[in-house]
mmCIF file of C-alpha atoms in Angstrom:
data_model
loop_
_atom_site.group_PDB
_atom_site.id
_atom_site.type_symbol
_atom_site.label_atom_id
_atom_site.label_comp_id
_atom_site.label_asym_id
_atom_site.label_seq_id
_atom_site.Cartn_x
_atom_site.Cartn_y
_atom_site.Cartn_z
ATOM 1 C CA MET A 30 110.146 120.557 130.332
ATOM 2 C CA ALA A 31 112.834 121.672 132.507
ATOM 3 C CA VAL A 32 114.912 124.796 131.693
ATOM 4 C CA THR A 33 117.824 124.891 133.906
ATOM 5 C CA GLY A 34 121.232 127.295 133.634
ATOM 6 C CA GLY A 35 121.809 126.264 129.566
ATOM 7 C CA ASP A 36 125.225 127.218 129.827
ATOM 8 C CA GLN A 37 125.892 124.239 132.317
ATOM 9 C CA LEU A 38 126.868 121.496 129.368
ATOM 10 C CA LEU A 39 129.413 124.274 127.605
ATOM 11 C CA VAL A 40 131.165 124.844 130.960
ATOM 12 C CA GLU A 41 131.518 121.233 131.205
ATOM 13 C CA ARG A 42 133.341 120.976 128.036
ATOM 14 C CA ALA A 43 135.042 124.062 128.775
ATOM 15 C CA GLN A 44 136.504 122.853 131.755
ATOM 16 C CA LYS A 45 137.700 119.626 130.173
ATOM 17 C CA GLY A 46 139.682 121.847 127.883
ATOM 18 C CA ASP A 47 137.167 122.282 124.649
ATOM 19 C CA ARG A 48 138.060 126.015 123.786
ATOM 20 C CA GLY A 49 135.373 126.097 121.418
ATOM 21 C CA ALA A 50 132.787 125.552 124.054
ATOM 22 C CA PHE A 51 134.399 128.504 126.051
ATOM 23 C CA ASP A 52 134.413 130.712 122.627
ATOM 24 C CA LEU A 53 130.456 130.243 122.864
ATOM 25 C CA LEU A 54 130.210 131.492 126.217
ATOM 26 C CA VAL A 55 132.481 134.567 125.761
ATOM 27 C CA LEU A 56 130.075 134.938 122.155
ATOM 28 C CA LYS A 57 127.152 134.875 124.283
ATOM 29 C CA TYR A 58 127.994 137.294 126.898
ATOM 30 C CA GLN A 59 130.670 139.288 125.480
ATOM 31 C CA GLN A 60 127.949 142.396 125.253
ATOM 32 C CA LYS A 61 126.679 141.669 128.769
ATOM 33 C CA ILE A 62 130.519 142.593 130.134
ATOM 34 C CA LEU A 63 131.648 144.987 128.040
ATOM 35 C CA LYS A 64 128.886 146.915 129.208
ATOM 36 C CA LEU A 65 129.019 145.989 132.682
ATOM 37 C CA ILE A 66 133.145 147.002 132.546
ATOM 38 C CA MET A 67 132.410 150.528 130.760
ATOM 39 C CA ARG A 68 130.672 151.116 134.342
ATOM 40 C CA TYR A 69 133.652 151.368 135.728
ATOM 41 C CA VAL A 70 136.310 152.026 133.036
ATOM 42 C CA ARG A 71 134.948 154.635 130.897
ATOM 43 C CA ASP A 72 137.355 154.529 128.086
ATOM 44 C CA GLN A 73 135.999 152.158 125.604
ATOM 45 C CA THR A 74 139.549 150.728 124.747
ATOM 46 C CA GLU A 75 140.544 150.760 128.018
ATOM 47 C CA ALA A 76 137.319 148.732 128.566
ATOM 48 C CA LEU A 77 137.902 146.091 126.023
ATOM 49 C CA ASP A 78 141.520 145.263 127.568
ATOM 50 C CA VAL A 79 139.622 144.845 131.089
ATOM 51 C CA SER A 80 137.027 142.456 129.323
ATOM 52 C CA GLN A 81 139.299 140.014 127.638
ATOM 53 C CA GLU A 82 141.203 139.887 130.931
ATOM 54 C CA ALA A 83 138.321 139.055 132.633
ATOM 55 C CA PHE A 84 137.182 136.432 130.212
ATOM 56 C CA VAL A 85 141.096 135.119 130.213
ATOM 57 C CA LYS A 86 140.754 134.978 134.163
ATOM 58 C CA ALA A 87 137.633 133.000 134.105
ATOM 59 C CA TYR A 88 138.978 130.673 131.558
ATOM 60 C CA ARG A 89 141.996 130.114 134.136
ATOM 61 C CA ALA A 90 139.674 130.006 136.890
ATOM 62 C CA LEU A 91 137.209 127.568 135.436
ATOM 63 C CA PRO A 92 138.484 124.254 137.291
ATOM 64 C CA ALA A 93 137.483 126.033 140.575
ATOM 65 C CA PHE A 94 133.958 126.811 138.983
ATOM 66 C CA ARG A 95 131.792 124.114 140.917
ATOM 67 C CA GLY A 96 128.273 125.481 139.523
ATOM 68 C CA GLU A 97 127.014 126.860 142.746
ATOM 69 C CA SER A 98 125.878 130.076 141.493
ATOM 70 C CA ALA A 99 124.912 130.157 137.626
ATOM 71 C CA PHE A 100 127.725 130.965 135.177
ATOM 72 C CA TYR A 101 126.974 134.295 134.340
ATOM 73 C CA THR A 102 126.778 135.179 138.056
ATOM 74 C CA TRP A 103 130.123 133.686 138.478
ATOM 75 C CA LEU A 104 131.453 135.516 135.468
ATOM 76 C CA TYR A 105 130.094 138.625 136.458
ATOM 77 C CA ARG A 106 131.763 138.835 139.619
ATOM 78 C CA ILE A 107 134.790 137.863 137.921
ATOM 79 C CA ALA A 108 134.370 141.074 135.783
ATOM 80 C CA ILE A 109 133.672 143.371 138.465
ATOM 81 C CA ASN A 110 136.684 142.420 140.378
ATOM 82 C CA THR A 111 138.759 142.693 137.020
ATOM 83 C CA ALA A 112 137.578 146.160 136.647
ATOM 84 C CA LYS A 113 138.340 147.040 140.462
ATOM 85 C CA ASN A 114 141.916 145.895 140.475
ATOM 86 C CA HIS A 115 141.912 147.680 136.955
ATOM 87 C CA LEU A 116 141.273 151.023 138.540
ATOM 88 C CA VAL A 117 143.513 150.412 141.363
ATOM 89 C CA ALA A 118 146.341 149.441 139.768
ATOM 90 C CA MET A 119 145.789 152.559 137.431
ATOM 91 C CA GLN A 120 145.587 154.740 140.639
ATOM 92 C CA ARG A 121 142.214 156.024 139.766
ATOM 93 C CA LYS A 122 139.553 156.467 141.890
ATOM 94 C CA PRO A 123 136.306 154.117 140.992
ATOM 95 C CA VAL A 124 133.673 155.682 139.545
ATOM 96 C CA GLU A 125 130.790 157.533 141.893
ATOM 97 C CA TYR A 126 128.508 154.477 142.124
ATOM 98 C CA GLU A 127 128.762 150.954 143.002
ATOM 99 C CA LEU A 128 127.101 148.068 141.518
ATOM 100 C CA ASP A 129 125.975 144.970 143.867
ATOM 101 C CA SER A 130 128.641 142.429 143.130
ATOM 102 C CA GLN A 131 126.276 139.617 143.825
ATOM 103 C CA ASP A 132 123.531 140.922 141.625
ATOM 104 C CA PRO A 133 123.869 140.928 137.607
ATOM 105 C CA ASP A 134 120.812 142.635 137.277
ATOM 106 C CA SER A 135 121.952 145.608 139.088
ATOM 107 C CA ALA A 136 124.067 146.357 136.250
ATOM 108 C CA GLU A 137 120.863 146.558 133.852
ATOM 109 C CA ARG A 138 119.162 148.617 136.385
ATOM 110 C CA ASN A 139 122.129 151.308 136.420
ATOM 111 C CA PRO A 140 122.468 152.727 132.955
ATOM 112 C CA HIS A 141 125.826 154.309 132.831
ATOM 113 C CA LEU A 142 125.695 157.666 130.943
ATOM 114 C CA ARG A 143 128.774 158.294 128.947
ATOM 115 C CA GLU A 144 129.365 161.636 127.262
ATOM 116 C CA GLU A 145 132.882 160.986 125.666
ATOM 117 C CA ASP A 146 131.733 158.943 123.147
ATOM 118 C CA ASP A 147 133.592 159.284 119.374
ATOM 119 C CA PRO A 148 131.019 161.403 117.080
ATOM 120 C CA GLU A 149 132.516 160.039 114.366
ATOM 121 C CA GLY A 150 132.158 156.677 115.365
ATOM 122 C CA LEU A 151 128.297 157.178 115.632
ATOM 123 C CA ALA A 152 127.970 157.540 111.925
ATOM 124 C CA MET A 153 129.189 153.866 111.525
ATOM 125 C CA GLN A 154 126.984 152.603 114.248
ATOM 126 C CA GLU A 155 123.981 154.698 112.920
ATOM 127 C CA GLU A 156 123.526 152.098 110.108
ATOM 128 C CA LEU A 157 123.302 149.561 111.975
ATOM 129 C CA ARG A 158 120.943 150.642 114.556
ATOM 130 C CA GLN A 159 118.639 151.955 111.415
ATOM 131 C CA THR A 160 119.043 148.505 109.797
ATOM 132 C CA VAL A 161 117.386 146.930 113.336
ATOM 133 C CA GLU A 162 114.976 149.209 113.405
ATOM 134 C CA ARG A 163 113.907 148.967 109.806
ATOM 135 C CA ALA A 164 113.498 145.361 110.414
ATOM 136 C CA LEU A 165 111.988 145.242 113.546
ATOM 137 C CA ALA A 166 109.563 147.784 112.384
ATOM 138 C CA GLU A 167 108.626 145.547 109.192
ATOM 139 C CA LEU A 168 108.037 142.546 111.552
ATOM 140 C CA PRO A 169 104.491 140.980 111.896
ATOM 141 C CA GLU A 170 103.124 142.641 114.665
ATOM 142 C CA GLU A 171 103.023 138.834 116.989
ATOM 143 C CA LEU A 172 107.033 138.727 116.085
ATOM 144 C CA ARG A 173 107.838 142.133 117.225
ATOM 145 C CA THR A 174 105.821 141.966 120.556
ATOM 146 C CA ALA A 175 107.545 139.054 121.247
ATOM 147 C CA ILE A 176 111.211 139.936 120.695
ATOM 148 C CA LEU A 177 110.141 143.571 122.176
ATOM 149 C CA LEU A 178 108.995 141.682 125.288
ATOM 150 C CA ARG A 179 112.009 139.451 125.799
ATOM 151 C CA GLU A 180 114.855 141.755 124.862
ATOM 152 C CA ILE A 181 113.658 144.824 126.224
ATOM 153 C CA GLU A 182 111.257 144.136 129.422
ATOM 154 C CA GLY A 183 113.188 141.230 129.916
ATOM 155 C CA LEU A 184 110.172 138.447 129.995
ATOM 156 C CA SER A 185 110.751 134.656 130.116
ATOM 157 C CA TYR A 186 109.021 132.505 127.433
ATOM 158 C CA GLU A 187 106.226 131.833 129.818
ATOM 159 C CA GLU A 188 105.581 135.327 130.954
ATOM 160 C CA ILE A 189 105.276 136.576 127.581
ATOM 161 C CA ALA A 190 103.142 132.880 126.923
ATOM 162 C CA VAL A 191 100.517 134.711 129.423
ATOM 163 C CA ALA A 192 101.069 138.311 127.787
ATOM 164 C CA MET A 193 100.405 137.007 124.405
ATOM 165 C CA ASP A 194 97.898 134.251 125.152
ATOM 166 C CA CYS A 195 99.873 131.436 123.290
ATOM 167 C CA PRO A 196 101.754 128.251 123.997
ATOM 168 C CA VAL A 197 105.480 128.839 125.208
ATOM 169 C CA GLY A 198 106.419 127.249 121.886
ATOM 170 C CA THR A 199 104.628 129.762 119.934
ATOM 171 C CA VAL A 200 106.785 132.459 121.908
ATOM 172 C CA ARG A 201 110.124 130.412 121.021
ATOM 173 C CA SER A 202 109.264 130.259 117.455
ATOM 174 C CA ARG A 203 108.286 133.919 117.159
ATOM 175 C CA ILE A 204 111.358 135.190 119.012
ATOM 176 C CA PHE A 205 113.492 133.056 116.664
ATOM 177 C CA ARG A 206 111.790 134.093 113.458
ATOM 178 C CA ALA A 207 111.766 137.780 114.769
ATOM 179 C CA ARG A 208 115.945 137.372 115.495
ATOM 180 C CA GLU A 209 116.222 135.407 111.809
ATOM 181 C CA THR A 210 114.655 138.408 109.989
ATOM 182 C CA ILE A 211 116.140 140.929 111.642
ATOM 183 C CA ASP A 212 119.816 139.153 111.368
ATOM 184 C CA ILE A 213 119.132 138.754 107.486
ATOM 185 C CA ALA A 214 118.624 142.340 107.206
ATOM 186 C CA ILE A 215 122.068 142.989 109.390
ATOM 187 C CA ARG A 216 123.861 140.246 107.508
ATOM 188 C CA PRO A 217 125.019 142.375 104.475
ATOM 189 C CA LEU A 218 126.618 144.862 106.890
ATOM 190 C CA THR A 219 128.432 142.293 108.647
ATOM 191 C CA GLU A 220 129.591 140.314 105.608
ATOM 192 C CA LYS A 221 130.902 142.960 103.199
ATOM 193 C CA MET P 1 114.532 132.088 105.931
ATOM 194 C CA PRO P 2 117.097 130.776 108.108
ATOM 195 C CA MET P 3 120.743 130.914 105.853
ATOM 196 C CA ARG P 4 122.304 127.371 105.806
ATOM 197 C CA THR P 5 126.010 127.505 104.789
ATOM 198 C CA GLY P 6 126.415 123.810 105.515
ATOM 199 C CA PRO P 7 124.895 120.379 106.246
ATOM 200 C CA GLU P 8 125.881 120.654 109.512
ATOM 201 C CA HIS P 9 123.562 123.644 110.275
ATOM 202 C CA ASN P 10 119.980 123.956 110.137
ATOM 203 C CA SER P 11 117.050 126.093 111.187
ATOM 204 C CA ARG P 12 116.385 123.867 114.362
ATOM 205 C CA LEU P 13 119.694 124.802 115.402
ATOM 206 C CA ASP P 14 119.254 128.024 114.645
ATOM 207 C CA GLU P 15 115.868 128.294 117.045
ATOM 208 C CA GLN P 16 117.890 126.056 119.566
ATOM 209 C CA LEU P 17 120.283 128.738 119.761
ATOM 210 C CA SER P 18 117.605 131.321 119.801
ATOM 211 C CA ALA P 19 116.133 129.821 122.885
ATOM 212 C CA TRP P 20 119.655 128.965 124.586
ATOM 213 C CA LEU P 21 120.497 132.553 124.335
ATOM 214 C CA ASP P 22 117.621 133.213 126.447
ATOM 215 C CA ASP P 23 118.436 130.666 128.860
ATOM 216 C CA GLU P 24 115.130 128.968 127.868
ATOM 217 C CA LEU P 25 116.241 126.064 126.006
ATOM 218 C CA PRO P 26 114.990 122.747 127.878
ATOM 219 C CA GLU P 27 117.106 120.490 129.419
ATOM 220 C CA VAL P 28 116.272 117.628 127.338
ATOM 221 C CA GLU P 29 117.227 119.499 124.309
ATOM 222 C CA GLN P 30 120.657 120.991 125.368
ATOM 223 C CA GLU P 31 123.387 117.990 124.978
ATOM 224 C CA PHE P 32 122.138 117.529 121.501
ATOM 225 C CA PHE P 33 122.086 121.143 120.967
ATOM 226 C CA VAL P 34 125.198 121.861 122.667
ATOM 227 C CA ALA P 35 126.908 118.669 120.630
ATOM 228 C CA ARG P 36 126.338 120.444 117.792
ATOM 229 C CA LEU P 37 127.076 124.105 118.625
ATOM 230 C CA VAL P 38 130.127 123.385 119.063
ATOM 231 C CA GLN P 39 130.698 121.752 115.693
ATOM 232 C CA SER P 40 129.096 124.770 113.870
ATOM 233 C CA PRO P 41 131.080 127.919 113.040
ATOM 234 C CA GLU P 42 127.938 128.933 111.382
ATOM 235 C CA GLY P 43 126.309 128.715 114.855
ATOM 236 C CA ALA P 44 128.735 130.695 116.597
ATOM 237 C CA ALA P 45 128.734 133.896 113.930
ATOM 238 C CA ARG P 46 125.053 133.399 114.379
ATOM 239 C CA LEU P 47 125.424 133.736 118.127
ATOM 240 C CA ALA P 48 127.617 136.642 117.799
ATOM 241 C CA ARG P 49 124.629 138.324 115.731
ATOM 242 C CA TYR P 50 121.841 137.568 118.021
ATOM 243 C CA GLY P 51 123.522 139.132 120.693
ATOM 244 C CA LEU P 52 124.331 141.850 118.745
ATOM 245 C CA ILE P 53 120.235 142.446 117.824
ATOM 246 C CA GLY P 54 119.594 142.331 121.203
ATOM 247 C CA SER P 55 122.095 144.830 122.472
ATOM 248 C CA CYS P 56 120.659 146.878 119.534
ATOM 249 C CA LEU P 57 116.974 146.379 120.560
ATOM 250 C CA ARG P 58 117.773 147.191 124.198
ATOM 251 C CA ASP P 59 119.730 150.328 123.513
ATOM 252 C CA ARG P 60 117.157 151.824 121.431
ATOM 253 C CA THR P 61 115.433 153.210 124.308
ATOM 254 C CA ALA P 62 118.812 154.616 125.501
ATOM 255 C CA VAL P 63 119.196 158.566 125.263
ATOM 256 C CA VAL P 64 122.849 158.408 124.851
ATOM 257 C CA ALA P 65 124.504 158.534 121.874
ATOM 258 C CA GLY P 66 127.276 156.159 121.475
ATOM 259 C CA GLN P 67 125.805 153.481 123.336
ATOM 260 C CA ILE P 68 125.669 151.051 119.883
ATOM 261 C CA SER P 69 129.362 151.530 119.238
ATOM 262 C CA ASP P 70 129.711 149.446 122.506
ATOM 263 C CA GLU P 71 127.853 146.560 121.067
ATOM 264 C CA GLU P 72 130.474 146.805 117.712
ATOM 265 C CA ALA P 73 133.160 146.880 120.158
ATOM 266 C CA ALA P 74 131.997 143.932 122.097
ATOM 267 C CA LEU P 75 132.304 142.083 118.917
ATOM 268 C CA GLN P 76 135.923 142.154 118.890
ATOM 269 C CA LEU P 77 135.702 140.285 122.445
ATOM 270 C CA ALA P 78 135.268 136.945 121.172
ATOM 271 C CA GLY P 79 138.282 137.168 118.927
ATOM 272 C CA ARG P 80 140.709 138.533 121.394
ATOM 273 C CA VAL P 81 139.926 136.241 124.040
ATOM 274 C CA ARG P 82 140.392 133.419 121.479
ATOM 275 C CA ALA P 83 143.704 134.467 120.751
ATOM 276 C CA ALA P 84 144.547 134.385 124.527
ATOM 277 C CA VAL P 85 143.511 131.066 125.458
ATOM 278 C CA GLY P 86 144.008 129.197 122.496
ATOM 279 C CA ALA P 87 141.173 128.164 119.509
ATOM 280 C CA PRO P 88 137.986 126.669 118.995
ATOM 281 C CA GLY P 89 138.502 123.073 118.128
ATOM 282 C CA SER P 90 141.668 122.355 120.124
ATOM 283 C CA ALA P 91 141.043 120.391 123.463
ATOM 284 C CA THR P 92 143.874 120.756 126.428
ATOM 285 C CA PRO P 93 142.784 119.950 129.626
ATOM 286 C CA LEU P 94 142.632 122.921 132.164
ATOM 287 C CA PRO P 95 144.799 122.636 135.116
ATOM 288 C CA ALA P 96 143.273 121.002 137.779
ATOM 289 C CA PRO P 97 142.495 123.264 140.966
ATOM 290 C CA ALA P 98 145.379 123.425 143.436
ATOM 291 C CA ARG P 99 144.780 121.702 146.564
ATOM 292 C CA LYS P 100 146.240 122.164 150.087
ATOM 293 C CA GLY P 101 149.387 120.012 150.130
ATOM 294 C CA ARG P 102 149.531 119.732 146.283
ATOM 295 C CA ALA P 103 150.884 123.199 145.821
ATOM 296 C CA LEU P 104 154.660 122.522 144.951
ATOM 297 C CA PRO P 105 154.136 120.295 141.953
ATOM 298 C CA TYR P 106 151.530 122.718 140.531
ATOM 299 C CA ALA P 107 153.760 125.597 141.371
ATOM 300 C CA MET P 108 156.656 123.403 139.404
ATOM 301 C CA ALA P 109 154.301 122.537 136.582
ATOM 302 C CA ALA P 110 153.349 126.165 136.472
ATOM 303 C CA GLY P 111 157.171 127.610 136.560
ATOM 304 C CA ILE P 112 157.713 125.108 133.383
ATOM 305 C CA ALA P 113 154.691 126.564 131.679
ATOM 306 C CA LEU P 114 155.517 129.785 132.381
ATOM 307 C CA VAL P 115 159.200 129.511 131.113
ATOM 308 C CA ALA P 116 157.873 127.765 127.960
ATOM 309 C CA VAL P 117 155.469 130.822 127.650
ATOM 310 C CA LEU P 118 158.459 133.098 128.153
ATOM 311 C CA VAL P 119 160.515 131.199 125.616
ATOM 312 C CA ALA P 120 158.065 131.532 122.835
ATOM 313 C CA VAL P 121 156.311 134.156 123.433
ATOM 314 C CA VAL P 122 155.989 136.543 120.540
ATOM 315 C CA GLN P 123 156.984 139.882 120.978
ATOM 316 C CA THR P 124 154.302 141.891 120.166
ATOM 317 C CA PRO P 125 153.950 145.718 121.797
ATOM 318 C CA PRO P 126 151.155 145.474 124.407
ATOM 319 C CA LEU P 127 147.996 147.261 123.690
ATOM 320 C CA ARG P 128 148.105 149.899 125.682
ATOM 321 C CA PRO P 129 150.927 150.634 128.512
ATOM 322 C CA GLY P 130 150.465 148.520 131.348
ATOM 323 C CA ALA P 131 148.064 146.465 129.861
ATOM 324 C CA GLU P 132 148.749 142.601 130.529
ATOM 325 C CA ARG P 133 150.098 140.825 127.603
ATOM 326 C CA MET P 134 147.929 138.134 126.864
ATOM 327 C CA GLN P 135 148.581 136.939 123.741
ATOM 328 C CA ALA P 136 150.208 134.324 122.077
ATOM 329 C CA SER P 137 152.929 132.189 122.031
ATOM 330 C CA THR P 138 152.648 129.993 119.003
ATOM 331 C CA GLN P 139 151.024 130.065 115.962
ATOM 332 C CA THR P 140 149.344 127.106 114.176
ATOM 333 C CA ALA P 141 146.643 126.519 111.483
ATOM 334 C CA ALA P 142 143.474 127.157 112.176
ATOM 335 C CA PRO P 143 141.421 123.951 112.221
ATOM 336 C CA ALA P 144 138.533 123.771 109.273
ATOM 337 C CA SER P 145 135.956 124.396 111.266
ATOM 338 C CA LEU P 146 137.736 127.553 113.272
ATOM 339 C CA GLN P 147 138.593 128.760 109.481
ATOM 340 C CA LYS P 148 134.984 129.109 108.613
ATOM 341 C CA ALA P 149 134.085 131.078 111.888
ATOM 342 C CA SER P 150 137.033 133.360 111.364
ATOM 343 C CA LEU P 151 135.993 134.240 108.087
ATOM 344 C CA SER P 152 132.747 135.226 109.197
ATOM 345 C CA THR P 153 134.483 137.245 111.821
ATOM 346 C CA ARG P 154 136.697 138.552 109.282
ATOM 347 C CA ARG P 155 133.771 139.959 107.769
ATOM 348 C CA MET P 156 132.728 141.409 110.632
ATOM 349 C CA THR P 157 135.974 142.961 111.290
ATOM 350 C CA ASN P 158 136.194 144.153 107.377
ATOM 351 C CA TYR P 159 133.205 145.833 108.197
ATOM 352 C CA LEU P 160 134.757 148.058 110.829
ATOM 353 C CA VAL P 161 137.970 148.610 109.231
ATOM 354 C CA HIS P 162 135.819 149.724 106.075
ATOM 355 C CA HIS P 163 134.181 152.239 108.033
ATOM 356 C CA GLY P 164 137.073 153.040 109.705
ATOM 357 C CA GLU P 165 137.036 156.321 108.327
ATOM 358 C CA TYR P 166 134.065 156.909 110.438
ATOM 359 C CA SER P 167 135.669 155.594 113.823
ATOM 360 C CA GLY P 168 139.262 156.097 114.177
ATOM 361 C CA LEU P 169 139.112 154.426 117.784
ATOM 362 C CA LEU P 170 137.506 151.161 116.518
ATOM 363 C CA SER P 171 139.607 150.637 113.321
ATOM 364 C CA ALA P 172 142.647 150.776 115.376
ATOM 365 C CA ARG P 173 141.269 148.321 117.594
ATOM 366 C CA VAL P 174 140.643 146.124 114.897
ATOM 367 C CA THR P 175 143.972 146.406 113.276
ATOM 368 C CA GLU P 176 145.842 145.702 116.241
ATOM 369 C CA SER P 177 143.683 142.663 117.385
ATOM 370 C CA HIS P 178 144.607 139.229 115.579
ATOM 371 C CA ILE P 179 141.205 138.482 114.399
ATOM 372 C CA ILE P 180 141.983 140.821 111.035
ATOM 373 C CA ASN P 181 144.761 138.251 109.817
ATOM 374 C CA GLY P 182 142.588 134.974 110.605
ATOM 375 C CA ARG P 183 145.323 133.400 112.297
ATOM 376 C CA PRO P 184 144.038 133.545 115.795
ATOM 377 C CA ASN P 185 147.050 133.049 118.409
ATOM 378 C CA PHE P 186 147.670 130.273 121.022
ATOM 379 C CA VAL P 187 148.645 130.971 124.570
ATOM 380 C CA ALA P 188 149.988 128.351 126.966
ATOM 381 C CA LEU P 189 147.963 129.038 129.979
ATOM 382 C CA ARG P 190 149.414 129.132 133.418
ATOM 383 C CA ALA P 191 148.895 126.521 135.477
ATOM 384 C CA ALA P 192 148.425 128.178 138.813
ATOM 385 C CA ASP P 193 146.472 131.585 138.772
ATOM 386 C CA ALA P 194 143.259 129.378 139.195
ATOM 387 C CA SER P 195 140.946 131.841 140.823
ATOM 388 C CA PRO P 196 139.570 134.893 140.022
ATOM 389 C CA ARG P 197 140.328 137.980 142.065
#
């Protein structure tokens, strides 16, 4: 079965003015975009502003998006340009390294180490991190392997299927069950 | 055991959501999936949590503390963008891209829209000096489907607020955002400015 860039249908809906469709694209990519921008703008508060601006720019530019690249690649370029423009506007020099504006993966390969994190905020986040860790540790081996191969190693379902010697459909199911189990564990933290 | 919060949501959609998040949803399933997802506030909330889980898992190898807080911070983004561009459930055609020789009518439309925005703009202080104001021009009641999604988002926000004593930065951001009152703002988009810089 063919798998294409899974964003196309939502993009088409968003281009027709369906804001719910665009909202789903934001939900899908918000983590990536914020982390990307934090490679340029170190302050988290500022990075949130710039990330918001990038998404709004993308929304406004949607009519011009022709699908010649993947949606995320296009969004990635907007985010980088927005971050650079922000630095220029703030009369601040860019950070000491440069990401490839054409290659979304370059951000993943170039982890930016920050030193000025709020230590108090870490306590709050630690609860979430530990909950995820505990849920992960309690997963059956095949579920844990599947989701780690996907999330950490970045393997495709097909590659995971080869690695785990099982059908692609099984990989899909295992990854979903792993997410679902972890989701149930973190849900109380998010629904208090 | 998938959590069901309404008849519109089921575990098949959850599994498709998981595959879609990984860009692994077969083309043949996409149309039906998207049609259902856009009608499912629970699906949207789940999408945000699945993203959070992935981010936490990837960062378990990070040696620098504090990366996790960025995941939490990112959860605010969707609400902020929602407030800036308008609520899900509303369908307003986006402006067509400007074409050569047609700039004037678009510019006029943009001018009119901009005036409307300026007249109606809510005078809230900018998040920070120099930051572009992208917030609402008018407020309307959110549709039922959005209210449900907002509930989940509010709970997430409440989580952050309840833990505010541990994080002055995050709680301040949440309080500033429009997520907290569950009434997303709407903004009239400028017809111009349709190309990213």
